mmCIF file of C-alpha atoms in Angstrom:
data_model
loop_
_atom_site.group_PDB
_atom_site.id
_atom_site.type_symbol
_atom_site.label_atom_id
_atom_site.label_comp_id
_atom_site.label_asym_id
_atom_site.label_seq_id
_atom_site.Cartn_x
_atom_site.Cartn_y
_atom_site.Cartn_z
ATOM 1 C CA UNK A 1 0.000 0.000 0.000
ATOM 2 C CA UNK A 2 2.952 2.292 0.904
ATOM 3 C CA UNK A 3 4.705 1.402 -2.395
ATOM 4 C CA UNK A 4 1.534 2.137 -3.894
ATOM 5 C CA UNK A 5 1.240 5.575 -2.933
ATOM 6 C CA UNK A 6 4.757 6.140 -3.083
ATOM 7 C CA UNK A 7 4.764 4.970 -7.279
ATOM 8 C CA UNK A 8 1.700 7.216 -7.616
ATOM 9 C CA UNK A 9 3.376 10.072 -6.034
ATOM 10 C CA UNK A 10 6.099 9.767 -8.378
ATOM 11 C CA UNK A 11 4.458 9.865 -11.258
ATOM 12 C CA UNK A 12 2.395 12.891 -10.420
ATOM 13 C CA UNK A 13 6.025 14.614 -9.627
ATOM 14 C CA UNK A 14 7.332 13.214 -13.164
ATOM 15 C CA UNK A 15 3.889 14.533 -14.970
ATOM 16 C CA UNK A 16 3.760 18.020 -12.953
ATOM 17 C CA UNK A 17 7.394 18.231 -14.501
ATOM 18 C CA UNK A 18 6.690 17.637 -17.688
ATOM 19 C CA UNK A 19 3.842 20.114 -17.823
ATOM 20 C CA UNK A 20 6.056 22.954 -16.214
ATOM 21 C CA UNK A 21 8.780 21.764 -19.532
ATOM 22 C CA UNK A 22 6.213 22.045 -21.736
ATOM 23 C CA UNK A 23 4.660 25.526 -20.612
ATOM 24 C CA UNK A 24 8.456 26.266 -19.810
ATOM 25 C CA UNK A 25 10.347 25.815 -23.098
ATOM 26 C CA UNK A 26 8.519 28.418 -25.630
ATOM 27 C CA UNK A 27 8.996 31.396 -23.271
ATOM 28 C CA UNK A 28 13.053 29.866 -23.084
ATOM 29 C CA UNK A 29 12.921 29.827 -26.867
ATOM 30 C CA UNK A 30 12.037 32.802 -26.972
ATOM 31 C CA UNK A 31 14.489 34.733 -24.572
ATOM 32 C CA UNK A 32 17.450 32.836 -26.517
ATOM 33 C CA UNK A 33 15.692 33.951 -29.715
ATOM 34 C CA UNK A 34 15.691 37.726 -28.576
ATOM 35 C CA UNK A 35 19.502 37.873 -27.643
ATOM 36 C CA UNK A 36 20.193 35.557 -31.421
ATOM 37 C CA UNK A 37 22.514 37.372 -33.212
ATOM 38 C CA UNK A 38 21.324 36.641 -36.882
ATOM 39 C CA UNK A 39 19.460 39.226 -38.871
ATOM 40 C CA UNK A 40 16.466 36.547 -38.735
ATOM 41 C CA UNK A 41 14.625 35.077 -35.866
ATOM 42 C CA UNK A 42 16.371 31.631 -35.449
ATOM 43 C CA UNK A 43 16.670 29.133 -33.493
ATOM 44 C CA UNK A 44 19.516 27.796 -31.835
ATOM 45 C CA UNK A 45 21.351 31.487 -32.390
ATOM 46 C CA UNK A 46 24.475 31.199 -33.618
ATOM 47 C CA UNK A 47 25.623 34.171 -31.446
ATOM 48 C CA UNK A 48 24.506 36.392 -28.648
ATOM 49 C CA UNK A 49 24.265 40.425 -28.654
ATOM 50 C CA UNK A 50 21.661 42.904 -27.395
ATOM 51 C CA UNK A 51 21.489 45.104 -30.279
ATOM 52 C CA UNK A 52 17.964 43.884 -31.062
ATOM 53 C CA UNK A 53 16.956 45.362 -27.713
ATOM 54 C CA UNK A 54 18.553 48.308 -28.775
ATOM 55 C CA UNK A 55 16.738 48.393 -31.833
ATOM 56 C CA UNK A 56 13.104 47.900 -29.995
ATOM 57 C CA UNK A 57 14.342 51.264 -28.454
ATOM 58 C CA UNK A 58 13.959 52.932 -31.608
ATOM 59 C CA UNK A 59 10.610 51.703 -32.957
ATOM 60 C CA UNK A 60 8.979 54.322 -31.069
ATOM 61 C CA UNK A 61 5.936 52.835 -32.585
ATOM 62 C CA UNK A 62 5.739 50.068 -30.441
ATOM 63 C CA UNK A 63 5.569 52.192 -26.997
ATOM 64 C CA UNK A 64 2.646 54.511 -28.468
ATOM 65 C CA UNK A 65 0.570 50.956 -28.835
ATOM 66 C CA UNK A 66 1.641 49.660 -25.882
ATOM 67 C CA UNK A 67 0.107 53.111 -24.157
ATOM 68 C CA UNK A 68 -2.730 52.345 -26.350
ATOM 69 C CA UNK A 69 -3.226 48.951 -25.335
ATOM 70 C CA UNK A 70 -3.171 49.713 -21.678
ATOM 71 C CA UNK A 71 -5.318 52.744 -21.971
ATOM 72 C CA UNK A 72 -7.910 50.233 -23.955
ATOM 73 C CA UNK A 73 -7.325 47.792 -21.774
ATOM 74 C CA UNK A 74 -8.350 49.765 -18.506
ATOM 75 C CA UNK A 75 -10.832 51.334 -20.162
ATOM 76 C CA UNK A 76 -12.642 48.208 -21.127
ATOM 77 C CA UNK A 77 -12.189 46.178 -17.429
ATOM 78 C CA UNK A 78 -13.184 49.308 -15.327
ATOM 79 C CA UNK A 79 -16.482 49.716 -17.448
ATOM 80 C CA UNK A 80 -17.097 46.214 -17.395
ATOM 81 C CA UNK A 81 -15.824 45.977 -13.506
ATOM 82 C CA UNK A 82 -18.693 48.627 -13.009
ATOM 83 C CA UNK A 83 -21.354 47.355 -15.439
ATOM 84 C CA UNK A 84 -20.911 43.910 -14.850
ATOM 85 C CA UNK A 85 -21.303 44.169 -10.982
ATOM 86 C CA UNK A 86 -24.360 45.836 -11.461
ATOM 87 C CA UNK A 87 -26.275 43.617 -13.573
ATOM 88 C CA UNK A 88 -24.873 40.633 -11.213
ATOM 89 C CA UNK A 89 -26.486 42.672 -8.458
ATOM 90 C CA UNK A 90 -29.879 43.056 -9.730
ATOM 91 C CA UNK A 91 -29.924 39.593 -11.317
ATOM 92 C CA UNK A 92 -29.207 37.515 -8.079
ATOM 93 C CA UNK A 93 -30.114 39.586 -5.503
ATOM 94 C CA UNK A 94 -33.217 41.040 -7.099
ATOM 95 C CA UNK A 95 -34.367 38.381 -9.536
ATOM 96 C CA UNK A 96 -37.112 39.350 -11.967
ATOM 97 C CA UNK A 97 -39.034 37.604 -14.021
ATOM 98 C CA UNK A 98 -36.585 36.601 -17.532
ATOM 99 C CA UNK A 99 -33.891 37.003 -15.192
ATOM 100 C CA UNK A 100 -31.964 33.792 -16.137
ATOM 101 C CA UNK A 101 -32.864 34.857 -20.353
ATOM 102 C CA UNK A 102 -30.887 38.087 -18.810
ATOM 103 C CA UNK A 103 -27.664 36.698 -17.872
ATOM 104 C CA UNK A 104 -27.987 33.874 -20.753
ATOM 105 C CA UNK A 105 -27.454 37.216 -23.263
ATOM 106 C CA UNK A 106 -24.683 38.984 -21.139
ATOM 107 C CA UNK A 107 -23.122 35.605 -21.607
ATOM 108 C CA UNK A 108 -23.509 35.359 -24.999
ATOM 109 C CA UNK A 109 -20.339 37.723 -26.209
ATOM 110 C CA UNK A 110 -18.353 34.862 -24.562
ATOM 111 C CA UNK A 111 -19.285 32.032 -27.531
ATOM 112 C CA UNK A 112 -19.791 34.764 -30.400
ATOM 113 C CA UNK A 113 -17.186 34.697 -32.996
ATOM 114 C CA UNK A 114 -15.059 37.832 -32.236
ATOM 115 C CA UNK A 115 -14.397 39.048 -35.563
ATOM 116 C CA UNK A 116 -18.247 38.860 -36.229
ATOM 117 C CA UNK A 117 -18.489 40.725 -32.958
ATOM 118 C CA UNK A 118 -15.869 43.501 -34.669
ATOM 119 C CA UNK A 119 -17.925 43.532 -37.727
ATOM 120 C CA UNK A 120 -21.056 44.712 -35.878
ATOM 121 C CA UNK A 121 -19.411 47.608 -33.498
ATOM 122 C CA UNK A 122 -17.748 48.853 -37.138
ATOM 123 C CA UNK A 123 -21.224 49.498 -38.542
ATOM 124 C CA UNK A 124 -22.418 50.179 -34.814
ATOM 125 C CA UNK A 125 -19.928 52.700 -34.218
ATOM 126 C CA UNK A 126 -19.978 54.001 -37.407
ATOM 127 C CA UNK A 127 -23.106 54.632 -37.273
ATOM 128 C CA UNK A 128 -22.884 56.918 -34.048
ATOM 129 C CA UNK A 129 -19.608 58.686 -35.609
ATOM 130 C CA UNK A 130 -17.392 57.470 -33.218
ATOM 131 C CA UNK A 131 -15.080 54.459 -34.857
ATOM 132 C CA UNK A 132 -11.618 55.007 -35.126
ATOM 133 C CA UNK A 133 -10.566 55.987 -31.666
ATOM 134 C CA UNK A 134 -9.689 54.335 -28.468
ATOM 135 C CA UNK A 135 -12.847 54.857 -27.218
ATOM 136 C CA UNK A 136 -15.272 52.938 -29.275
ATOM 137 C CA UNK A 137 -12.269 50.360 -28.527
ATOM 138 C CA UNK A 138 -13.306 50.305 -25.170
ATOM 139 C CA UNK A 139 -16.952 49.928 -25.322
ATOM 140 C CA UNK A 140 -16.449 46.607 -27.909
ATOM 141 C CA UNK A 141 -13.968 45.436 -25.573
ATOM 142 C CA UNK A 142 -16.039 46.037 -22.135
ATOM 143 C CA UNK A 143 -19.090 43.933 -23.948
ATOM 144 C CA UNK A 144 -16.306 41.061 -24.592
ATOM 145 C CA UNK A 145 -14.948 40.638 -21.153
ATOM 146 C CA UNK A 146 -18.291 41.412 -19.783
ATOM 147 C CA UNK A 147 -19.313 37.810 -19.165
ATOM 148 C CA UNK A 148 -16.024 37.073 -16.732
ATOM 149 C CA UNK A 149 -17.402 39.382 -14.440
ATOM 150 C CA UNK A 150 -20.861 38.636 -14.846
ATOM 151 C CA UNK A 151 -20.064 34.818 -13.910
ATOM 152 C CA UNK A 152 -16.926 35.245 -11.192
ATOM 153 C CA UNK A 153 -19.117 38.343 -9.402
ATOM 154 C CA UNK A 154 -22.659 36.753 -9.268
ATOM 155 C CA UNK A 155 -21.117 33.611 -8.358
ATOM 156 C CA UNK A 156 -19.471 35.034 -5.070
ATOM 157 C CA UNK A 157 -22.928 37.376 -4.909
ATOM 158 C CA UNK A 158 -24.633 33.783 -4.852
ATOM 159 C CA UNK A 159 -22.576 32.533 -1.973
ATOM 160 C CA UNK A 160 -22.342 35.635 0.554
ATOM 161 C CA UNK A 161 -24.462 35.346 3.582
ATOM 162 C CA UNK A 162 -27.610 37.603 4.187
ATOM 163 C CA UNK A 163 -27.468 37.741 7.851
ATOM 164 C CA UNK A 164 -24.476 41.009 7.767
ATOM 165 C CA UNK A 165 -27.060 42.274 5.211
ATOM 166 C CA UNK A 166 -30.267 42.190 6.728
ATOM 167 C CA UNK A 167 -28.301 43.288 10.300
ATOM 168 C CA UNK A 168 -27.701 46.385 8.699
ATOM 169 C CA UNK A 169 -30.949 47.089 7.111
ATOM 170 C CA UNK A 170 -32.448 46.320 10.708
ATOM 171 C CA UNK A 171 -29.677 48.942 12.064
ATOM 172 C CA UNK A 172 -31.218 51.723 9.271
ATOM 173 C CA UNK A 173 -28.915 51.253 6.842
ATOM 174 C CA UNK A 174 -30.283 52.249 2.876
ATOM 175 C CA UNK A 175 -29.454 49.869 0.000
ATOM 176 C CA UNK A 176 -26.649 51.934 -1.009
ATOM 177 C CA UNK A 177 -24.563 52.177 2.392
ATOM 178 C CA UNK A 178 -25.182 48.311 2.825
ATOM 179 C CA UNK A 179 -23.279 47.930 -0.971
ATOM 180 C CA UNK A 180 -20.332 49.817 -0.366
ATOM 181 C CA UNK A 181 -19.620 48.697 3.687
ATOM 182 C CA UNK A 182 -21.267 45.312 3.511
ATOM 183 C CA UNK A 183 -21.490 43.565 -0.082
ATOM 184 C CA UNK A 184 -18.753 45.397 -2.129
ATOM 185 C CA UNK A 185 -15.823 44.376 0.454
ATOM 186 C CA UNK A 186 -16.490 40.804 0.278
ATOM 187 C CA UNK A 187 -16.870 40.869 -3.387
ATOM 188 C CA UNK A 188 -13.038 41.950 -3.451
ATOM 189 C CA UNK A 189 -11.406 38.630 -4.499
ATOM 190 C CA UNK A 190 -13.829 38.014 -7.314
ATOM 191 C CA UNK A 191 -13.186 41.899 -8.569
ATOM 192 C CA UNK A 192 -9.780 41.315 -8.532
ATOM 193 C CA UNK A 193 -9.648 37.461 -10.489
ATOM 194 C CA UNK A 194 -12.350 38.752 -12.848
ATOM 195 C CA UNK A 195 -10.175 41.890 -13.398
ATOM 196 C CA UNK A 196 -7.001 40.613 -13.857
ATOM 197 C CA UNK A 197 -8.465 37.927 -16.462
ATOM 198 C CA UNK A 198 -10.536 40.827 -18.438
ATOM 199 C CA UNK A 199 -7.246 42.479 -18.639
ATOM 200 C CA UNK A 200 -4.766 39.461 -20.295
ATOM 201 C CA UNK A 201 -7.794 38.846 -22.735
ATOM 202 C CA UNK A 202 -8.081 42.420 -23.896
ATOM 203 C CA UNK A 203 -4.999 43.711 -23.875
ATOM 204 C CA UNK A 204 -3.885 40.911 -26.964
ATOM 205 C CA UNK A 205 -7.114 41.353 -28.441
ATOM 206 C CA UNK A 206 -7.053 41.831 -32.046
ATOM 207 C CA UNK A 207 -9.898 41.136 -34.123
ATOM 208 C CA UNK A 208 -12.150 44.399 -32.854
ATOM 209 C CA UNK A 209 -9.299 46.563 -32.760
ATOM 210 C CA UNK A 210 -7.994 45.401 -36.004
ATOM 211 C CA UNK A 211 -11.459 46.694 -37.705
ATOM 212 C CA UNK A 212 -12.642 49.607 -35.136
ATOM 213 C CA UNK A 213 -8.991 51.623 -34.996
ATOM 214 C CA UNK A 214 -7.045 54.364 -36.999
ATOM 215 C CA UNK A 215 -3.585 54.126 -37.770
ATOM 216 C CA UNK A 216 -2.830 56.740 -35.532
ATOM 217 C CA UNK A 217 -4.540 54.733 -32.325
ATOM 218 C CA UNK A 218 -3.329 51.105 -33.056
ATOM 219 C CA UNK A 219 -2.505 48.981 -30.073
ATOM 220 C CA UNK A 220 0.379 46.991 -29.676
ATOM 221 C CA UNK A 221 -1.096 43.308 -31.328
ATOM 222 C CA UNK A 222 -1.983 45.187 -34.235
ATOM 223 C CA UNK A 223 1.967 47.248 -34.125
ATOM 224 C CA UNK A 224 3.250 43.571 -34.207
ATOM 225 C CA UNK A 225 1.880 42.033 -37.193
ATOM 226 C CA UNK A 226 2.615 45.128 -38.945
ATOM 227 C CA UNK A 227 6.028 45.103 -38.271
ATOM 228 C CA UNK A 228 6.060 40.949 -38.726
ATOM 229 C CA UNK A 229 5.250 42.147 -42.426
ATOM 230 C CA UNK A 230 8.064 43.887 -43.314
ATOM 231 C CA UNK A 231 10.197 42.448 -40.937
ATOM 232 C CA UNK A 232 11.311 38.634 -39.794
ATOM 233 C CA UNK A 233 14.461 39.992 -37.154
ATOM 234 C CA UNK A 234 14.107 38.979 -33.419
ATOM 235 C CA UNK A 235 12.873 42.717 -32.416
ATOM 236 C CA UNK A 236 9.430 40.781 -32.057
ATOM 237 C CA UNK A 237 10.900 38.132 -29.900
ATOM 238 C CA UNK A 238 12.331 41.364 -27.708
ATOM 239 C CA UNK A 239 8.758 42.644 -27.612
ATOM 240 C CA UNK A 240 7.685 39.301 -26.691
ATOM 241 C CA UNK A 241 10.400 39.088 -23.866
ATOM 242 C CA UNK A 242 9.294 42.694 -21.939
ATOM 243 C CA UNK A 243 5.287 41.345 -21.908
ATOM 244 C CA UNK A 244 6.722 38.227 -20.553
ATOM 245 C CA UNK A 245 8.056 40.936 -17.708
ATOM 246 C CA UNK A 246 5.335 42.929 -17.614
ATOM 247 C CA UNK A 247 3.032 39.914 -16.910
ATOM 248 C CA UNK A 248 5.327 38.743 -14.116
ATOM 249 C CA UNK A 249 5.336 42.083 -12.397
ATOM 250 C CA UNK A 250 1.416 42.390 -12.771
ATOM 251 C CA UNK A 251 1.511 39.130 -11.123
ATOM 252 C CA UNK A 252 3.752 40.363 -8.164
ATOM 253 C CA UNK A 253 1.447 43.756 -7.424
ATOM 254 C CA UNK A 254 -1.574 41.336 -7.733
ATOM 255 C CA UNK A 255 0.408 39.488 -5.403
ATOM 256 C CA UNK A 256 1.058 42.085 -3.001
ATOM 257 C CA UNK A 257 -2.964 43.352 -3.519
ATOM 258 C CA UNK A 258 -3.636 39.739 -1.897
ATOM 259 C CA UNK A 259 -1.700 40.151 0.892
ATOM 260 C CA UNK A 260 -2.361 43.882 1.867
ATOM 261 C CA UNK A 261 -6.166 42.403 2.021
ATOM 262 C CA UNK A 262 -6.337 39.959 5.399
ATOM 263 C CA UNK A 263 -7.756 36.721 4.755
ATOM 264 C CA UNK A 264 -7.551 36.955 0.616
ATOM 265 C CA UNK A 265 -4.169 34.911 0.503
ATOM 266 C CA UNK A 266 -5.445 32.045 2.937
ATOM 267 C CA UNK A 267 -7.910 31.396 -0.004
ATOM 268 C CA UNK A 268 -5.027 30.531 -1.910
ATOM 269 C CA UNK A 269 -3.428 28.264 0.535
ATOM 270 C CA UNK A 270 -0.449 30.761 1.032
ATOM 271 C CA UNK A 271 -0.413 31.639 4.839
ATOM 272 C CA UNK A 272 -2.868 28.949 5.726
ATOM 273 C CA UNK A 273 -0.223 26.144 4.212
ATOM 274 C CA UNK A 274 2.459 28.261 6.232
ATOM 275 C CA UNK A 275 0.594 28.145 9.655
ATOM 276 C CA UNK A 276 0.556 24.037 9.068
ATOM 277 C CA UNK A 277 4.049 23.517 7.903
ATOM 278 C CA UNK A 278 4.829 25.925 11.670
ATOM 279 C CA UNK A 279 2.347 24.191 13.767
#
């Protein structure tokens, strides 16, 4: 029985190794790719230099979509933060008759084909004079991501407790002081995952802004095919390199967000795992 358990503990090790290799070795690729010094992107290099990170330094082009892509990106998750907790709000705490029809459409932008999606805010925002700029950007966008936040926030609505609710209401509390001091704190954790997910999935989106932006206002996805075009060197595995950075410090302030809120990182297992391994 011990043998047992110790072969299937093994294996587990030897298969939770080989995933990490396999989610491991592109990103590797790709750093060795970046510091290649061939005029192409190859791999193995056949030497190393850093002049292609110099040369990201002067495609000045890339840093105006990058601002553009975080801009868009904000944009879009705030409004949909906002939006999203709102209908989640009214639909499980103050169901209505169609209510489930309701959250069945806000759901919907998840399984639509994006570049149909695209098609439809083009002759949408066309329509209302406004395509071309970051902003009709934002609305498409804030529709897309809309059904994380819909799902992650009325599932924790689904799951908090009445009885701090109703307390206050019996203590003369209105509907609006019992959101922000009672329901909107514990809704924190969802906020924050459905947040940080709206944000990866539109800040590489590229099907709406592909169709809906100006060549003035084009975010970085869009910067990087265009350059792909003219260009095969490994400046795009460079670019590729600093989001693999800037994902790993938006993972360390999220991070620090979790443990600046008590009781957040126990729901990970951090400090809960910690107090075990002590006691």
């Amino acid at each position: 029985m011990v043998k047992s358990k110790r072969f299937t503990k093994l294996l587990l090790y030897i298969f939770a190794g080989a995933v990490a290799v396999y989610l491991l070795l592109p990103l590797l690729m790709i750093l060795l790719t970046s510091v290649g010094s061939g005029s192409a992107s190859k791999f193995p290099p056949e030497g190393l230099t850093l002049k292609w990170y110099a040369n990201l330094g002067e495609q000045t082009q890339f840093l105006v979509a990058f601002k553009n892509s975080l801009i868009a990106s904000t944009g879009a998750v705030l409004l949909a933060l906002i939006t999203g907790t709102l209908a989640a709000l009214a639909i499980v705490h103050y169901p209505f008759p169609g209510a489930g029809i309701m959250r069945a459409f806000f759901v919907s932008p998840m399984v639509m084909p994006k570049i149909t999606l695209g098609i439809a805010y083009l002759i949408l925002f066309s329509k209302m004079h406004i395509a071309g700029g970051l902003f009709a950007l934002i609305l498409g966008e804030a529709v897309i991501v809309l059904p994380f936040v819909l799902t992650l926030v009325g599932s924790a609505l689904a799951n908090l407790q009445s009885a701090h609710r109703e307390a206050a209401a019996d203590l003369g509390a209105g509907p609006l002081r019992i959101f922000f001091t009672i329901t909107l704190p514990q809704l924190r954790l969802s906020l924050l995952l459905s947040g940080s997910i709206a944000f990866v999935f539109t800040f590489d989106q590229v099907e709406a802004a592909l169709l809906l932006l100006r060549q003035d206002s084009y975010t970085l996805p869009i910067q990087l095919f265009l350059y792909m075009e003219k260009w095969q060197d490994p400046t795009i595995a460079v670019v590729s390199v600093v989001l693999i950075a800037f994902a790993l410090a938006l993972f360390m302030i999220i991070k620090l967000v979790l443990r600046s809120v008590p009781g957040l990182e126990s729901l990970f297992g951090g400090r809960k795992n910690k107090r075990r391994s002590e006691s």
